[in-house]
PDB file of C-alpha atoms and ligand atoms in Angstrom:
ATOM      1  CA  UNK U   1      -1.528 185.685 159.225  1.00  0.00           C
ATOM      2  CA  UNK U   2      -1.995 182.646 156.480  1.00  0.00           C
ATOM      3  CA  UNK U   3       0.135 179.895 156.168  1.00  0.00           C
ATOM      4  CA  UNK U   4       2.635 179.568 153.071  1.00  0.00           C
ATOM      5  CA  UNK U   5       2.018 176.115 150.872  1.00  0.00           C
ATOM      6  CA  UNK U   6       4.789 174.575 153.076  1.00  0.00           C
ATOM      7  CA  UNK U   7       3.691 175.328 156.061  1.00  0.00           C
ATOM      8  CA  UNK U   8       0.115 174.053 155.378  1.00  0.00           C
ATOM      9  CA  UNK U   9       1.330 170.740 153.929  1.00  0.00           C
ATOM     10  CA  UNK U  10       3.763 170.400 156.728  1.00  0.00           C
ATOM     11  CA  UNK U  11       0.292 170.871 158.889  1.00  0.00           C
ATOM     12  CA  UNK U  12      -1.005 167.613 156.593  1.00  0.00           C
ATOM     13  CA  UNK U  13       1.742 165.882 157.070  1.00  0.00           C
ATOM     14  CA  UNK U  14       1.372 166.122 161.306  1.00  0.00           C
ATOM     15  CA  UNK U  15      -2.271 165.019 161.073  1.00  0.00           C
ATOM     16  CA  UNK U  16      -0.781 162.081 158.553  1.00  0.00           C
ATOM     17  CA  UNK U  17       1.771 161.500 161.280  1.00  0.00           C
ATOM     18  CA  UNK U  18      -1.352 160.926 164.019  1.00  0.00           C
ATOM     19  CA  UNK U  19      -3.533 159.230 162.247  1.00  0.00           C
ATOM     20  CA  UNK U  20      -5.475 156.454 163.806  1.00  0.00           C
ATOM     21  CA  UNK U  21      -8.318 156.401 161.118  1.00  0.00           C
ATOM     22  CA  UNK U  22      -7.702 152.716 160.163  1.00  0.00           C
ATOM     23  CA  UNK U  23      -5.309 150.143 161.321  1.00  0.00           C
ATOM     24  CA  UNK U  24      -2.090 150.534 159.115  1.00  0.00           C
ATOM     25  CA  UNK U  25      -0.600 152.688 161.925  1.00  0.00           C
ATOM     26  CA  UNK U  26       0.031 149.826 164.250  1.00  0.00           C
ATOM     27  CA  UNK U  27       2.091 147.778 162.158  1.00  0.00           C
ATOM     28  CA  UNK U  28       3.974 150.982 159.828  1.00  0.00           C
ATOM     29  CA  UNK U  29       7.409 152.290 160.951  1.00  0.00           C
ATOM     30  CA  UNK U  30       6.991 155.720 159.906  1.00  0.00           C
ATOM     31  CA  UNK U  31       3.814 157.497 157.833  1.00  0.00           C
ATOM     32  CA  UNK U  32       4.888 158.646 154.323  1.00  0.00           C
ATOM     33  CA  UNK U  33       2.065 161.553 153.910  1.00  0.00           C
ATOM     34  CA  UNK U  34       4.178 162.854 150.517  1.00  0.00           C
ATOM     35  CA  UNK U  35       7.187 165.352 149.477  1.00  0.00           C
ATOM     36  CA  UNK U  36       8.457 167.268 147.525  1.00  0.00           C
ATOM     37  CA  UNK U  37       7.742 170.715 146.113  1.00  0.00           C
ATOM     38  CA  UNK U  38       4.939 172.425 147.799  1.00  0.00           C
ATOM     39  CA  UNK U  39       4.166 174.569 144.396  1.00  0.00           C
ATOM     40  CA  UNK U  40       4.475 171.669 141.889  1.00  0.00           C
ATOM     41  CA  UNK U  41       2.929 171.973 138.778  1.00  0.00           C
ATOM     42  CA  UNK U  42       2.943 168.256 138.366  1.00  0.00           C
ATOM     43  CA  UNK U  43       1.825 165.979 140.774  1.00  0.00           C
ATOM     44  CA  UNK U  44       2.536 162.033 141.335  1.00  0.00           C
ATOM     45  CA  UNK U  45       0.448 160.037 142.889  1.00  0.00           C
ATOM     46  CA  UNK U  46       1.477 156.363 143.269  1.00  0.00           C
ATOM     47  CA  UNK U  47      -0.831 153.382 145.901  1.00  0.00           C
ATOM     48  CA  UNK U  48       1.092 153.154 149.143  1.00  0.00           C
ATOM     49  CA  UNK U  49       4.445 153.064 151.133  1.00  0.00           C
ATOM     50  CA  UNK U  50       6.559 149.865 150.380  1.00  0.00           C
ATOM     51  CA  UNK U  51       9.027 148.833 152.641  1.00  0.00           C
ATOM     52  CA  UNK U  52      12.069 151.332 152.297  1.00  0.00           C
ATOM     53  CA  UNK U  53       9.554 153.975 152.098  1.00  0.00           C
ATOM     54  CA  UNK U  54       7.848 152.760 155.482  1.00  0.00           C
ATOM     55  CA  UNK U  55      11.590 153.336 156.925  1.00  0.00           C
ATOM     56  CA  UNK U  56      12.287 156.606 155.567  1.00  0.00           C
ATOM     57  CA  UNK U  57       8.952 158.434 155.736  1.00  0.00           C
ATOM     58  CA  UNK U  58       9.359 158.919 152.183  1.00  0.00           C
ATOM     59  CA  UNK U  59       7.744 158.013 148.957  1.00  0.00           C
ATOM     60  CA  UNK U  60       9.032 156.088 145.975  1.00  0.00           C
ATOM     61  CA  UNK U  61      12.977 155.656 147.269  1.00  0.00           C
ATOM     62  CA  UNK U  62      12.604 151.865 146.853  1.00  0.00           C
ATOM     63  CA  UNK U  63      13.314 149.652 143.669  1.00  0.00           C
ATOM     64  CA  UNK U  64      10.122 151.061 142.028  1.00  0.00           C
ATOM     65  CA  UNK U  65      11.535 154.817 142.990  1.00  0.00           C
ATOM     66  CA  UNK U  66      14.782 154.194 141.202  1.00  0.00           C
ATOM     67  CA  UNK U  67      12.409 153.326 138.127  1.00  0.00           C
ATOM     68  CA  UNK U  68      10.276 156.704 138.474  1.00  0.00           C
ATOM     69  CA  UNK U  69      14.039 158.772 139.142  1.00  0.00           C
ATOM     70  CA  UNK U  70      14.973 157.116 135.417  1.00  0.00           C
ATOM     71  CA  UNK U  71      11.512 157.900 134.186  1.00  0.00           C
ATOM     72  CA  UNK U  72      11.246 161.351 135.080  1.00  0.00           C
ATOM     73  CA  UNK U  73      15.241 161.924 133.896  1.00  0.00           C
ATOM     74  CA  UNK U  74      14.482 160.937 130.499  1.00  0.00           C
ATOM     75  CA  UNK U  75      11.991 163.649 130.523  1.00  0.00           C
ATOM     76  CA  UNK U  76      14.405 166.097 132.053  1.00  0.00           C
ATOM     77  CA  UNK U  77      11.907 166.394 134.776  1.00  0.00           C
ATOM     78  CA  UNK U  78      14.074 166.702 138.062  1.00  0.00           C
ATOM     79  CA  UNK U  79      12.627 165.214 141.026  1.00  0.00           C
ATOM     80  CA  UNK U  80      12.680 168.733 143.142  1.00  0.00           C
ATOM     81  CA  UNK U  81      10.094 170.089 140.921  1.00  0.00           C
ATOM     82  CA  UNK U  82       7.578 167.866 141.182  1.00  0.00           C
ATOM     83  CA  UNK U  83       5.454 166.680 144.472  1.00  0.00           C
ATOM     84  CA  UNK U  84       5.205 162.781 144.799  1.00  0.00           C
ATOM     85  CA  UNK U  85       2.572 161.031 147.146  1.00  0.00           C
ATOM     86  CA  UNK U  86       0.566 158.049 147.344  1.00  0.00           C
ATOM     87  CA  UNK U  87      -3.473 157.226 147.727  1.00  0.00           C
ATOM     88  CA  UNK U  88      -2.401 155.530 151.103  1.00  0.00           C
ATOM     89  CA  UNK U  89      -0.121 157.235 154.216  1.00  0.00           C
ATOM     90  CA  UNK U  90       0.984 153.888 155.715  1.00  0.00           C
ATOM     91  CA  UNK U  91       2.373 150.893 154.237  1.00  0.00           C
ATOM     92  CA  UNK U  92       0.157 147.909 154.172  1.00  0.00           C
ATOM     93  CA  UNK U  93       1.208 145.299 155.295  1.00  0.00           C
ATOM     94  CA  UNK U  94       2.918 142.710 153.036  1.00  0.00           C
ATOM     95  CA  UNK U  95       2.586 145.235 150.459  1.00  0.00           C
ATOM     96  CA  UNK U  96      -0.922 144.134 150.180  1.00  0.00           C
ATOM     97  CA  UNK U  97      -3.611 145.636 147.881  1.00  0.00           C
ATOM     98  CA  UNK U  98      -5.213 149.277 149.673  1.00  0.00           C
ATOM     99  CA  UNK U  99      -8.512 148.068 151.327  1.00  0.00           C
ATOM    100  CA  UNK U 100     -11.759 149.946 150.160  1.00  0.00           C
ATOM    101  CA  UNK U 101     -11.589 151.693 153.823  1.00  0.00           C
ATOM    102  CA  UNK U 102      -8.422 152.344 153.731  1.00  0.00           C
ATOM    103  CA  UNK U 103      -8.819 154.220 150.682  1.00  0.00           C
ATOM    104  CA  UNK U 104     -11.971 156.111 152.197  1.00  0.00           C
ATOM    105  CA  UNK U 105     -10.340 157.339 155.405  1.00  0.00           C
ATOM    106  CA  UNK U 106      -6.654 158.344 153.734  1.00  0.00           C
ATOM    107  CA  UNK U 107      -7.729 159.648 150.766  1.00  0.00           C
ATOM    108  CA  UNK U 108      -9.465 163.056 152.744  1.00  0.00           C
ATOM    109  CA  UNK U 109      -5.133 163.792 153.148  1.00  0.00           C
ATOM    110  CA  UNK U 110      -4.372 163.584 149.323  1.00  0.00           C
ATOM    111  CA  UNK U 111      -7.278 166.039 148.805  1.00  0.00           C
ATOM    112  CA  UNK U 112      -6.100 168.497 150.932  1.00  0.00           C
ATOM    113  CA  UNK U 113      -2.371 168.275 149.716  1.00  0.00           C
ATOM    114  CA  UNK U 114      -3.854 168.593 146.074  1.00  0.00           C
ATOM    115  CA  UNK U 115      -5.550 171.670 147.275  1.00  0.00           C
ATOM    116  CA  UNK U 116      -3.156 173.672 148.774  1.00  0.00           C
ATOM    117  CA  UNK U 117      -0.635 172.618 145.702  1.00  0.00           C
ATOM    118  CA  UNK U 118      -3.171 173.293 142.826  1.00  0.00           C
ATOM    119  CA  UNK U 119      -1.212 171.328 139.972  1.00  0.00           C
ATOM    120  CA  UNK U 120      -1.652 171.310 136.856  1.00  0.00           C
ATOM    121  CA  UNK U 121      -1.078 168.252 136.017  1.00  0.00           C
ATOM    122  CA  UNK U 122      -1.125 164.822 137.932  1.00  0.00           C
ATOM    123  CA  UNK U 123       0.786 161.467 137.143  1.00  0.00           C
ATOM    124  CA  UNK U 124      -1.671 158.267 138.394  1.00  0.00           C
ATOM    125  CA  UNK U 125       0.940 155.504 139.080  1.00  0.00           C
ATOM    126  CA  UNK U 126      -1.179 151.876 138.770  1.00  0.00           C
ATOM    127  CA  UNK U 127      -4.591 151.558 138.927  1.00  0.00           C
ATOM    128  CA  UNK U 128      -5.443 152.517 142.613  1.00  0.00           C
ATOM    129  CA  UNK U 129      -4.274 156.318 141.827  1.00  0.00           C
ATOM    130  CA  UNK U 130      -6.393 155.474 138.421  1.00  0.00           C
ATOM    131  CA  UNK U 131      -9.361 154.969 139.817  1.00  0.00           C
ATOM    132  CA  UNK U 132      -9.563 157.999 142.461  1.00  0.00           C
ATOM    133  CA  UNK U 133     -10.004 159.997 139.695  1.00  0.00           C
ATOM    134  CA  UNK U 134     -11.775 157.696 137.404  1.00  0.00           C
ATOM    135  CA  UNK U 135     -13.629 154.457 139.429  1.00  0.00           C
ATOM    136  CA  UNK U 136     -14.709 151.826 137.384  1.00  0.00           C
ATOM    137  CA  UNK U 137     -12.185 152.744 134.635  1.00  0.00           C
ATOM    138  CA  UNK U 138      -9.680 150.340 133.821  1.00  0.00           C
ATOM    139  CA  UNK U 139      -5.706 151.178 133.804  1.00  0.00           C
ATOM    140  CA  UNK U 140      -4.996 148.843 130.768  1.00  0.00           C
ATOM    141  CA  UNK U 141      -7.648 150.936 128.633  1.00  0.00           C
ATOM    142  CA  UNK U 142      -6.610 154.370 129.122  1.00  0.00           C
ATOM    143  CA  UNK U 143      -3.038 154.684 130.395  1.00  0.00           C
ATOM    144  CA  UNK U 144      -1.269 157.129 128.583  1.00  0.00           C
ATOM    145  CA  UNK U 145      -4.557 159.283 127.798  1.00  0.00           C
ATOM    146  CA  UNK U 146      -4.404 162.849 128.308  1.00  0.00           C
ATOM    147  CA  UNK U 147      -7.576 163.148 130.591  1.00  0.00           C
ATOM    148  CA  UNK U 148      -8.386 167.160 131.099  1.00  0.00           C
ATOM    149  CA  UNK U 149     -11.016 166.743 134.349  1.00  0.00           C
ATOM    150  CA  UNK U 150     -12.295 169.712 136.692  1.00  0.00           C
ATOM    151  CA  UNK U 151     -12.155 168.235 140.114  1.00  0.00           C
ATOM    152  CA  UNK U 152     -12.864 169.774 143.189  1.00  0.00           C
ATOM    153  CA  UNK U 153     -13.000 173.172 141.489  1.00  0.00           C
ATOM    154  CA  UNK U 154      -9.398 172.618 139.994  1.00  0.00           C
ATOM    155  CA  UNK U 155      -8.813 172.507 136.424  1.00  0.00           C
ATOM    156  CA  UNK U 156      -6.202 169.172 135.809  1.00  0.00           C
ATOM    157  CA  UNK U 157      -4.724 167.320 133.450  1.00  0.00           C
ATOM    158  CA  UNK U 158      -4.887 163.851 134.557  1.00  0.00           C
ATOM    159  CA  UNK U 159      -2.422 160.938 132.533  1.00  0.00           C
ATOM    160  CA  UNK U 160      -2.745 157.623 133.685  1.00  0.00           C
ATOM    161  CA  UNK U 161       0.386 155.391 133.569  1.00  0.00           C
ATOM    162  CA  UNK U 162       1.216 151.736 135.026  1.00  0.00           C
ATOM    163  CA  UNK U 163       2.597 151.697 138.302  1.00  0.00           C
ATOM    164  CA  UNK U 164       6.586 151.534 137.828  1.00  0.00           C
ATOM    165  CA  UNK U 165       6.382 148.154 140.442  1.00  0.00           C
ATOM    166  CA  UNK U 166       4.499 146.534 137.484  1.00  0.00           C
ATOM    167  CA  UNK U 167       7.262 147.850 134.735  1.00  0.00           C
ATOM    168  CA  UNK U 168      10.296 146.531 137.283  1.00  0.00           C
ATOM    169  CA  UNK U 169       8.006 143.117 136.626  1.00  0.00           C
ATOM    170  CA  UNK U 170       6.938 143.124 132.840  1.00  0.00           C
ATOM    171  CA  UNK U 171       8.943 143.920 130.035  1.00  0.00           C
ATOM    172  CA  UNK U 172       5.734 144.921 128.237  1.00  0.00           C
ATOM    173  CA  UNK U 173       4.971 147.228 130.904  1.00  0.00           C
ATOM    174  CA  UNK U 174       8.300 148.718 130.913  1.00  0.00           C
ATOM    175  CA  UNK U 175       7.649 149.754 127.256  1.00  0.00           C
ATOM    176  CA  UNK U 176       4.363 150.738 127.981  1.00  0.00           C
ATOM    177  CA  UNK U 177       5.499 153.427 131.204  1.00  0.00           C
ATOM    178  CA  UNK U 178       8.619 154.232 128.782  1.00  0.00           C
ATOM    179  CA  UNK U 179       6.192 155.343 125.931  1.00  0.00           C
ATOM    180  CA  UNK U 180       3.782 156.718 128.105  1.00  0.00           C
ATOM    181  CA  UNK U 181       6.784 159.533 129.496  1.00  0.00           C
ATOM    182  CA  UNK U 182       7.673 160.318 126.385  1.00  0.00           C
ATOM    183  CA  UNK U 183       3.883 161.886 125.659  1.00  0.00           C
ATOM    184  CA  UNK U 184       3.994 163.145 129.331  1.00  0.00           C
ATOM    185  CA  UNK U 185       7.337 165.077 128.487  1.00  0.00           C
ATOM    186  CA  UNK U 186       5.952 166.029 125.003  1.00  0.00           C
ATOM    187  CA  UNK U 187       2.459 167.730 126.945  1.00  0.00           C
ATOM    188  CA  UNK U 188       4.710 169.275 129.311  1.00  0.00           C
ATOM    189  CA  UNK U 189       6.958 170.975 126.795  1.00  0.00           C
ATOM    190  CA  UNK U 190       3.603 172.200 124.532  1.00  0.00           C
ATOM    191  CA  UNK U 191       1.529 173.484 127.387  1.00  0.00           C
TER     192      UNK U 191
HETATM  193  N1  URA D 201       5.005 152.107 145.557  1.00  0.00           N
HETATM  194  C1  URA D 201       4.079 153.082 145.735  1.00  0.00           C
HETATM  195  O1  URA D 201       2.959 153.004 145.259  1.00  0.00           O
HETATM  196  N2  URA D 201       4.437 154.131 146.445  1.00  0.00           N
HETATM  197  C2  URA D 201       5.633 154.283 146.986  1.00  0.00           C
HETATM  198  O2  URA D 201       5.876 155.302 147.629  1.00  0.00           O
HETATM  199  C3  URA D 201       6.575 153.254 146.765  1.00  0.00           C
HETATM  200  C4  URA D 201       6.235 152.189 146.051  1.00  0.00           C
END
């Protein structure tokens, strides 16, 4: 008997819930492996837990979450069709930068979510998300860009935006994330 798409990222989301790979464990409240609908055609992907996320086990219900909520309601996008999760399952702590390790041992998660959801598109949020897909790259060059990518056997659609953290900071930013969900609304409507 298989497992339906829930059930398997309810699977990934146990193994998050263990994890011991690095050293975030000891000093998160809860992991935040990702949520939201298990047959999303668009995916999120944002850097790590913050601190109200740390305490709910879920991602992006902080300041920078109220941010994406506006975001994705000016593109009538509602929340409970899309999937939201970050490069890191713990929150750092301090909200410090994701350590190159970190980012080695977590990342093996986020592949197998993207796997069993098969998207069709995927949201980066800040650089970190950014540079899984495209290392080296840099998130002031080609946010915004409609990126089509095979990865992992999967056809995507990858746009880069700013992280919403960094809009909630610069008003320049703000415009910049604003513009940038206009396009993503206007390629979700045409394709
Ligand atoms: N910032 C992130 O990158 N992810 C969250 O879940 C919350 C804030």
């Amino acid at each position: 008997m298989s497992l339906t798409k829930d059930q398997q990222l309810e699977y990934i989301s146990h193994l998050v819930g263990e994890c011991k790979k690095c050293d975030l464990y000891k000093t998160a409240t809860n992991s935040v492996p990702g949520h939201g609908n298990s047959n999303a055609k668009i995916v999120f992907i944002g850097e790590a837990p913050g601190a109200q996320e740390d305490q709910q086990g879920l991602p992006f219900v902080g300041n920078s979450g109220k941010l994406l909520d506006k975001l994705l309601s000016t593109i009538s996008v509602p929340r409970t069709d899309v999937f939201i999760c970050n490069i890191l399952k713990h929150r750092p702590p301090e909200n410090r930068d994701p350590l190159p390790n970190e980012i080695k041992v977590c990342t093996p998660y986020l592949k197998a979510q993207l796997k069993i959801i098969k998207p069709k598109i995927i949201i980066t949020l800040g650089k970190f998300a950014m540079n899984y897909f495209f290392p080296g790259e840099s998130i002031s060059k080609i946010r915004g860009q409609v990126r089509k990518i095979i990865w992992q056997e999967l056809p995507l659609t990858i746009i880069p935006v700013y992280h919403p953290s960094a809009g909630l900071r610069n008003g320049a930013m703000l415009k910049s994330l604003q513009e940038d969900f206009l396009s993503i609304g206007k390629f979700i409507k045409d394709n």
